Amino acid sequence: MKKRYLYLLLAPGLLFLTLFMIVPLILTVGSTLFKDGSFTFGTYWQFFKDSYFLDILGTTLLVSVATTLLCILIGFPVAYYLSMMPPRKKGILLALAIFPLLTSSVVRSFSWMIILGKNGLVNNVLIKLGIIHDPLSILYTPTAMIIGLVHLFLPLILITLVGVLESIDHDLVRAAQSLGASKLTAFRKIVIPLSIPGLIVGSILVFVGSLTAYTTPALLGGKKRVVATFLYQNAITLNDWQAASAIATIMMIITFIVIGLMNKAAAKFNPKG
């Protein structure tokens, strides 16, 4: 009886998720599969025949993957350093690291527009140093999107990695070194495998966030579109909600595929869980 009452505590949450997430998702996907009362995949077929959409999809995946990899490469050493710090110092440094989350993505994007513009800080410094003679066209390119998204999502991977790295018993590393392993070998054989759960969670957060981000790509990408800005164009500008629903469904499918691939990678690199 007690367990039955405990299950009843789940009812409000399940009801909320069903009404406001599961049902809308079913309706969204369903609206793309029926046209004029008949079942069809024509909406999706039109998208994947369109070279313009394929170019947008390729740009989106490139930006999302590059952002995820850069966040891992930058975030892992920083998270490892933070995990080794005393609690008080670690708290201060972690607060500084995640401080960008307290700032609007619009404000951050406009800041990068000033920094990366042809008359911006980056070009002015490079010209004064004599490295370049003409300003670089960084703004309104995929490179600008990646820079803005890395700045946007790097704190997420830091938070997940610090929590996992803190839980690793560093006596294991010292034991491996006492048995003849170098610091690099001990790090590669012990720290990295044990940090795989944090890497997977952080990578999923960054990839999905980059895949679905709208504000940063819209401001830093200019006319270079990604899937999120293309969805907005179809829904708001063209008022084609069926096409917008199909794009949203494609984004969800890509998300599920990536999560599945990352879970398989986690099982391969850390088979013992």
mmCIF file of C-alpha atoms in Angstrom:
data_model
loop_
_atom_site.group_PDB
_atom_site.id
_atom_site.type_symbol
_atom_site.label_atom_id
_atom_site.label_comp_id
_atom_site.label_asym_id
_atom_site.label_seq_id
_atom_site.Cartn_x
_atom_site.Cartn_y
_atom_site.Cartn_z
ATOM 1 C CA MET A 1 0.000 0.000 0.000
ATOM 2 C CA LYS A 2 2.814 2.400 0.856
ATOM 3 C CA LYS A 3 4.432 1.849 -2.552
ATOM 4 C CA ARG A 4 1.111 2.531 -4.233
ATOM 5 C CA TYR A 5 0.870 5.876 -2.471
ATOM 6 C CA LEU A 6 4.442 6.651 -3.464
ATOM 7 C CA TYR A 7 3.580 6.011 -7.107
ATOM 8 C CA LEU A 8 0.693 8.462 -6.762
ATOM 9 C CA LEU A 9 3.264 11.178 -6.084
ATOM 10 C CA LEU A 10 4.446 10.740 -9.669
ATOM 11 C CA ALA A 11 0.974 11.422 -11.080
ATOM 12 C CA PRO A 12 1.132 15.265 -11.155
ATOM 13 C CA GLY A 13 4.515 15.260 -12.887
ATOM 14 C CA LEU A 14 3.522 12.580 -15.376
ATOM 15 C CA LEU A 15 0.263 14.383 -16.141
ATOM 16 C CA PHE A 16 2.107 17.654 -16.717
ATOM 17 C CA LEU A 17 4.679 16.012 -19.020
ATOM 18 C CA THR A 18 1.973 14.158 -20.931
ATOM 19 C CA LEU A 19 -0.178 17.238 -21.529
ATOM 20 C CA PHE A 20 2.541 19.766 -22.250
ATOM 21 C CA MET A 21 5.337 17.698 -23.820
ATOM 22 C CA ILE A 22 4.298 14.259 -25.085
ATOM 23 C CA VAL A 23 0.944 15.282 -26.612
ATOM 24 C CA PRO A 24 2.398 18.371 -28.416
ATOM 25 C CA LEU A 25 5.266 16.235 -29.755
ATOM 26 C CA ILE A 26 2.830 13.616 -31.089
ATOM 27 C CA LEU A 27 0.708 16.328 -32.705
ATOM 28 C CA THR A 28 3.801 17.978 -34.202
ATOM 29 C CA VAL A 29 5.099 14.764 -35.733
ATOM 30 C CA GLY A 30 1.617 13.660 -36.799
ATOM 31 C CA SER A 31 0.963 16.905 -38.672
ATOM 32 C CA THR A 32 3.958 16.181 -40.923
ATOM 33 C CA LEU A 33 2.809 12.672 -41.869
ATOM 34 C CA PHE A 34 -0.686 13.512 -43.133
ATOM 35 C CA LYS A 35 -1.523 15.733 -46.080
ATOM 36 C CA ASP A 36 -5.021 16.070 -47.519
ATOM 37 C CA GLY A 37 -6.159 13.208 -45.302
ATOM 38 C CA SER A 38 -3.579 10.687 -46.586
ATOM 39 C CA PHE A 39 -0.412 9.302 -44.971
ATOM 40 C CA THR A 40 2.755 10.513 -46.675
ATOM 41 C CA PHE A 41 6.471 11.165 -46.178
ATOM 42 C CA GLY A 42 6.360 13.777 -48.929
ATOM 43 C CA THR A 43 7.190 16.680 -46.635
ATOM 44 C CA TYR A 44 10.442 15.051 -45.546
ATOM 45 C CA TRP A 45 11.238 13.900 -49.082
ATOM 46 C CA GLN A 46 10.972 17.482 -50.348
ATOM 47 C CA PHE A 47 13.406 18.677 -47.707
ATOM 48 C CA PHE A 48 16.030 16.019 -48.402
ATOM 49 C CA LYS A 49 15.777 16.649 -52.163
ATOM 50 C CA ASP A 50 16.437 20.352 -51.610
ATOM 51 C CA SER A 51 20.159 21.164 -51.835
ATOM 52 C CA TYR A 52 19.520 24.424 -49.953
ATOM 53 C CA PHE A 53 18.153 22.559 -46.919
ATOM 54 C CA LEU A 54 20.961 19.989 -47.100
ATOM 55 C CA ASP A 55 23.494 22.841 -47.044
ATOM 56 C CA ILE A 56 21.737 24.320 -43.980
ATOM 57 C CA LEU A 57 21.678 20.896 -42.274
ATOM 58 C CA GLY A 58 25.366 20.359 -43.041
ATOM 59 C CA THR A 59 26.284 23.777 -41.650
ATOM 60 C CA THR A 60 24.248 23.096 -38.505
ATOM 61 C CA LEU A 61 25.903 19.717 -37.885
ATOM 62 C CA LEU A 62 29.362 21.148 -38.582
ATOM 63 C CA VAL A 63 28.830 24.028 -36.156
ATOM 64 C CA SER A 64 27.332 21.735 -33.482
ATOM 65 C CA VAL A 65 30.099 19.118 -33.701
ATOM 66 C CA ALA A 66 32.865 21.743 -33.774
ATOM 67 C CA THR A 67 31.346 23.531 -30.779
ATOM 68 C CA THR A 68 31.096 20.270 -28.824
ATOM 69 C CA LEU A 69 34.700 19.257 -29.579
ATOM 70 C CA LEU A 70 36.071 22.689 -28.690
ATOM 71 C CA CYS A 71 34.091 22.740 -25.440
ATOM 72 C CA ILE A 72 35.574 19.342 -24.538
ATOM 73 C CA LEU A 73 39.139 20.378 -25.463
ATOM 74 C CA ILE A 74 38.902 23.649 -23.527
ATOM 75 C CA GLY A 75 36.651 22.489 -20.709
ATOM 76 C CA PHE A 76 38.318 19.212 -19.706
ATOM 77 C CA PRO A 77 41.707 20.686 -18.624
ATOM 78 C CA VAL A 78 39.945 23.552 -16.836
ATOM 79 C CA ALA A 79 37.527 21.188 -15.083
ATOM 80 C CA TYR A 80 40.396 18.896 -14.035
ATOM 81 C CA TYR A 81 42.293 21.857 -12.617
ATOM 82 C CA LEU A 82 39.210 23.059 -10.736
ATOM 83 C CA SER A 83 38.547 19.599 -9.317
ATOM 84 C CA MET A 84 42.039 19.576 -7.760
ATOM 85 C CA MET A 85 41.608 22.939 -6.042
ATOM 86 C CA PRO A 86 40.736 23.419 -2.327
ATOM 87 C CA PRO A 87 36.968 23.849 -1.812
ATOM 88 C CA ARG A 88 37.021 27.613 -1.166
ATOM 89 C CA LYS A 89 39.236 28.482 -4.122
ATOM 90 C CA LYS A 90 37.369 26.016 -6.328
ATOM 91 C CA GLY A 91 34.049 27.640 -5.478
ATOM 92 C CA ILE A 92 35.340 31.095 -6.464
ATOM 93 C CA LEU A 93 36.908 29.891 -9.714
ATOM 94 C CA LEU A 94 33.834 27.831 -10.626
ATOM 95 C CA ALA A 95 31.592 30.839 -9.995
ATOM 96 C CA LEU A 96 33.767 32.915 -12.334
ATOM 97 C CA ALA A 97 33.711 30.143 -14.936
ATOM 98 C CA ILE A 98 29.919 29.879 -15.013
ATOM 99 C CA PHE A 99 29.345 33.638 -14.707
ATOM 100 C CA PRO A 100 28.504 33.940 -18.463
ATOM 101 C CA LEU A 101 25.330 31.924 -17.775
ATOM 102 C CA LEU A 102 24.033 34.942 -15.853
ATOM 103 C CA THR A 103 24.324 37.131 -18.961
ATOM 104 C CA SER A 104 21.754 37.114 -21.753
ATOM 105 C CA SER A 105 22.814 35.313 -24.930
ATOM 106 C CA VAL A 106 21.694 38.399 -26.870
ATOM 107 C CA VAL A 107 24.131 40.607 -24.953
ATOM 108 C CA ARG A 108 26.953 38.111 -25.442
ATOM 109 C CA SER A 109 26.229 37.820 -29.156
ATOM 110 C CA PHE A 110 26.265 41.601 -29.623
ATOM 111 C CA SER A 111 29.579 41.707 -27.744
ATOM 112 C CA TRP A 112 31.068 39.178 -30.160
ATOM 113 C CA MET A 113 29.729 41.208 -33.088
ATOM 114 C CA ILE A 114 31.791 44.156 -31.821
ATOM 115 C CA ILE A 115 34.868 42.002 -31.235
ATOM 116 C CA LEU A 116 34.766 40.042 -34.522
ATOM 117 C CA GLY A 117 33.637 42.826 -36.897
ATOM 118 C CA LYS A 118 35.915 44.209 -39.606
ATOM 119 C CA ASN A 119 36.583 47.224 -37.384
ATOM 120 C CA GLY A 120 36.483 45.112 -34.241
ATOM 121 C CA LEU A 121 39.053 44.334 -31.596
ATOM 122 C CA VAL A 122 40.455 41.175 -33.239
ATOM 123 C CA ASN A 123 41.109 42.781 -36.628
ATOM 124 C CA ASN A 124 42.503 45.975 -35.096
ATOM 125 C CA VAL A 125 44.978 44.044 -32.941
ATOM 126 C CA LEU A 126 46.095 41.801 -35.828
ATOM 127 C CA ILE A 127 46.589 44.803 -38.142
ATOM 128 C CA LYS A 128 48.567 46.746 -35.516
ATOM 129 C CA LEU A 129 50.785 43.707 -34.931
ATOM 130 C CA GLY A 130 51.418 43.483 -38.677
ATOM 131 C CA ILE A 131 50.048 39.924 -38.909
ATOM 132 C CA ILE A 132 47.436 40.946 -41.494
ATOM 133 C CA HIS A 133 47.011 43.959 -43.748
ATOM 134 C CA ASP A 134 43.308 43.682 -44.602
ATOM 135 C CA PRO A 135 40.548 42.948 -42.074
ATOM 136 C CA LEU A 136 39.426 39.316 -41.824
ATOM 137 C CA SER A 137 35.815 38.427 -42.563
ATOM 138 C CA ILE A 138 35.054 36.531 -39.374
ATOM 139 C CA LEU A 139 31.624 37.923 -38.546
ATOM 140 C CA TYR A 140 28.592 36.371 -40.285
ATOM 141 C CA THR A 141 30.388 33.066 -40.871
ATOM 142 C CA PRO A 142 30.159 29.603 -39.276
ATOM 143 C CA THR A 143 33.400 30.450 -37.438
ATOM 144 C CA ALA A 144 31.666 33.340 -35.669
ATOM 145 C CA MET A 145 28.763 31.050 -34.755
ATOM 146 C CA ILE A 146 31.159 28.481 -33.273
ATOM 147 C CA ILE A 147 32.973 31.129 -31.216
ATOM 148 C CA GLY A 148 29.704 32.475 -29.840
ATOM 149 C CA LEU A 149 28.308 29.007 -29.086
ATOM 150 C CA VAL A 150 31.496 27.870 -27.331
ATOM 151 C CA HIS A 151 31.274 30.954 -25.116
ATOM 152 C CA LEU A 152 27.590 30.182 -24.536
ATOM 153 C CA PHE A 153 27.827 26.481 -23.659
ATOM 154 C CA LEU A 154 31.309 26.023 -22.174
ATOM 155 C CA PRO A 155 30.012 26.552 -18.596
ATOM 156 C CA LEU A 156 27.605 23.606 -19.028
ATOM 157 C CA ILE A 157 30.368 21.120 -19.745
ATOM 158 C CA LEU A 158 32.484 22.595 -16.939
ATOM 159 C CA ILE A 159 29.711 21.995 -14.407
ATOM 160 C CA THR A 160 29.177 18.374 -15.454
ATOM 161 C CA LEU A 161 32.882 17.533 -15.653
ATOM 162 C CA VAL A 162 33.866 19.106 -12.336
ATOM 163 C CA GLY A 163 31.229 17.055 -10.525
ATOM 164 C CA VAL A 164 32.460 13.797 -12.080
ATOM 165 C CA LEU A 165 36.173 14.546 -11.701
ATOM 166 C CA GLU A 166 35.679 15.427 -8.021
ATOM 167 C CA SER A 167 34.298 11.937 -7.392
ATOM 168 C CA ILE A 168 37.393 10.196 -8.809
ATOM 169 C CA ASP A 169 39.624 8.764 -6.098
ATOM 170 C CA HIS A 170 43.021 10.257 -6.905
ATOM 171 C CA ASP A 171 44.680 7.532 -4.845
ATOM 172 C CA LEU A 172 44.090 5.378 -7.926
ATOM 173 C CA VAL A 173 46.298 7.708 -9.960
ATOM 174 C CA ARG A 174 49.013 7.676 -7.296
ATOM 175 C CA ALA A 175 48.783 3.877 -7.081
ATOM 176 C CA ALA A 176 49.237 3.591 -10.852
ATOM 177 C CA GLN A 177 52.269 5.877 -10.710
ATOM 178 C CA SER A 178 53.762 3.835 -7.877
ATOM 179 C CA LEU A 179 53.474 0.768 -10.106
ATOM 180 C CA GLY A 180 55.506 2.408 -12.846
ATOM 181 C CA ALA A 181 52.910 4.261 -14.930
ATOM 182 C CA SER A 182 53.799 7.754 -16.064
ATOM 183 C CA LYS A 183 51.537 10.693 -15.208
ATOM 184 C CA LEU A 184 50.213 10.758 -18.775
ATOM 185 C CA THR A 185 49.535 7.008 -18.798
ATOM 186 C CA ALA A 186 47.775 7.145 -15.429
ATOM 187 C CA PHE A 187 45.697 10.074 -16.627
ATOM 188 C CA ARG A 188 44.787 8.285 -19.875
ATOM 189 C CA LYS A 189 44.037 4.915 -18.281
ATOM 190 C CA ILE A 190 42.274 6.060 -15.102
ATOM 191 C CA VAL A 191 41.019 9.664 -15.165
ATOM 192 C CA ILE A 192 39.660 9.758 -18.717
ATOM 193 C CA PRO A 193 37.686 6.454 -18.526
ATOM 194 C CA LEU A 194 36.189 7.401 -15.156
ATOM 195 C CA SER A 195 35.196 10.828 -16.499
ATOM 196 C CA ILE A 196 33.319 9.372 -19.497
ATOM 197 C CA PRO A 197 29.844 9.828 -17.862
ATOM 198 C CA GLY A 198 30.477 13.535 -17.367
ATOM 199 C CA LEU A 199 31.875 13.885 -20.877
ATOM 200 C CA ILE A 200 28.822 12.188 -22.368
ATOM 201 C CA VAL A 201 26.320 14.282 -20.413
ATOM 202 C CA GLY A 202 28.223 17.502 -21.098
ATOM 203 C CA SER A 203 28.638 16.682 -24.798
ATOM 204 C CA ILE A 204 24.925 15.965 -25.182
ATOM 205 C CA LEU A 205 24.026 19.254 -23.486
ATOM 206 C CA VAL A 206 26.412 21.225 -25.695
ATOM 207 C CA PHE A 207 25.501 19.448 -28.939
ATOM 208 C CA VAL A 208 21.737 19.682 -28.427
ATOM 209 C CA GLY A 209 22.054 23.291 -27.300
ATOM 210 C CA SER A 210 24.138 24.166 -30.378
ATOM 211 C CA LEU A 211 21.785 22.259 -32.688
ATOM 212 C CA THR A 212 18.714 24.123 -31.439
ATOM 213 C CA ALA A 213 20.260 27.544 -30.670
ATOM 214 C CA TYR A 214 18.600 30.442 -32.450
ATOM 215 C CA THR A 215 19.764 33.797 -31.065
ATOM 216 C CA THR A 216 23.531 33.341 -31.394
ATOM 217 C CA PRO A 217 23.484 31.883 -34.954
ATOM 218 C CA ALA A 218 20.942 34.499 -36.049
ATOM 219 C CA LEU A 219 23.087 37.399 -34.828
ATOM 220 C CA LEU A 220 26.572 36.059 -35.607
ATOM 221 C CA GLY A 221 25.698 34.056 -38.713
ATOM 222 C CA GLY A 222 23.918 36.782 -40.647
ATOM 223 C CA LYS A 223 22.552 35.325 -43.890
ATOM 224 C CA LYS A 224 24.294 31.997 -43.179
ATOM 225 C CA ARG A 225 21.388 29.934 -41.884
ATOM 226 C CA VAL A 226 21.201 26.993 -39.502
ATOM 227 C CA VAL A 227 18.246 24.677 -38.898
ATOM 228 C CA ALA A 228 16.853 26.772 -36.019
ATOM 229 C CA THR A 229 16.803 29.999 -38.050
ATOM 230 C CA PHE A 230 15.371 28.111 -41.038
ATOM 231 C CA LEU A 231 12.592 26.749 -38.807
ATOM 232 C CA TYR A 232 11.825 30.286 -37.603
ATOM 233 C CA GLN A 233 11.696 31.531 -41.173
ATOM 234 C CA ASN A 234 9.193 28.851 -42.201
ATOM 235 C CA ALA A 235 7.004 29.295 -39.125
ATOM 236 C CA ILE A 236 6.945 33.075 -38.672
ATOM 237 C CA THR A 237 7.885 34.593 -42.025
ATOM 238 C CA LEU A 238 6.375 32.069 -44.452
ATOM 239 C CA ASN A 239 3.650 30.847 -42.060
ATOM 240 C CA ASP A 240 4.289 27.285 -43.259
ATOM 241 C CA TRP A 241 3.706 25.400 -40.024
ATOM 242 C CA GLN A 242 3.793 21.952 -41.643
ATOM 243 C CA ALA A 243 7.291 22.598 -42.965
ATOM 244 C CA ALA A 244 8.321 24.035 -39.588
ATOM 245 C CA SER A 245 6.962 20.909 -37.846
ATOM 246 C CA ALA A 246 8.927 18.699 -40.232
ATOM 247 C CA ILE A 247 12.130 20.629 -39.486
ATOM 248 C CA ALA A 248 11.460 20.316 -35.745
ATOM 249 C CA THR A 249 10.931 16.564 -36.159
ATOM 250 C CA ILE A 250 14.210 16.231 -38.072
ATOM 251 C CA MET A 251 15.979 18.068 -35.252
ATOM 252 C CA MET A 252 14.471 15.682 -32.683
ATOM 253 C CA ILE A 253 15.499 12.618 -34.709
ATOM 254 C CA ILE A 254 19.066 13.929 -35.035
ATOM 255 C CA THR A 255 19.131 14.515 -31.270
ATOM 256 C CA PHE A 256 18.018 10.937 -30.526
ATOM 257 C CA ILE A 257 20.570 9.528 -32.984
ATOM 258 C CA VAL A 258 23.403 11.535 -31.424
ATOM 259 C CA ILE A 259 22.396 10.507 -27.889
ATOM 260 C CA GLY A 260 22.327 6.852 -28.977
ATOM 261 C CA LEU A 261 25.763 7.113 -30.617
ATOM 262 C CA MET A 262 27.235 8.809 -27.547
ATOM 263 C CA ASN A 263 25.809 6.141 -25.256
ATOM 264 C CA LYS A 264 27.376 3.444 -27.459
ATOM 265 C CA ALA A 265 30.681 5.306 -27.341
ATOM 266 C CA ALA A 266 30.421 5.498 -23.543
ATOM 267 C CA ALA A 267 29.774 1.748 -23.343
ATOM 268 C CA LYS A 268 32.814 1.079 -25.559
ATOM 269 C CA PHE A 269 35.257 3.345 -23.714
ATOM 270 C CA ASN A 270 33.934 2.481 -20.252
ATOM 271 C CA PRO A 271 32.412 -1.024 -20.508
ATOM 272 C CA LYS A 272 32.215 -1.435 -16.723
ATOM 273 C CA GLY A 273 29.893 1.564 -16.457
#
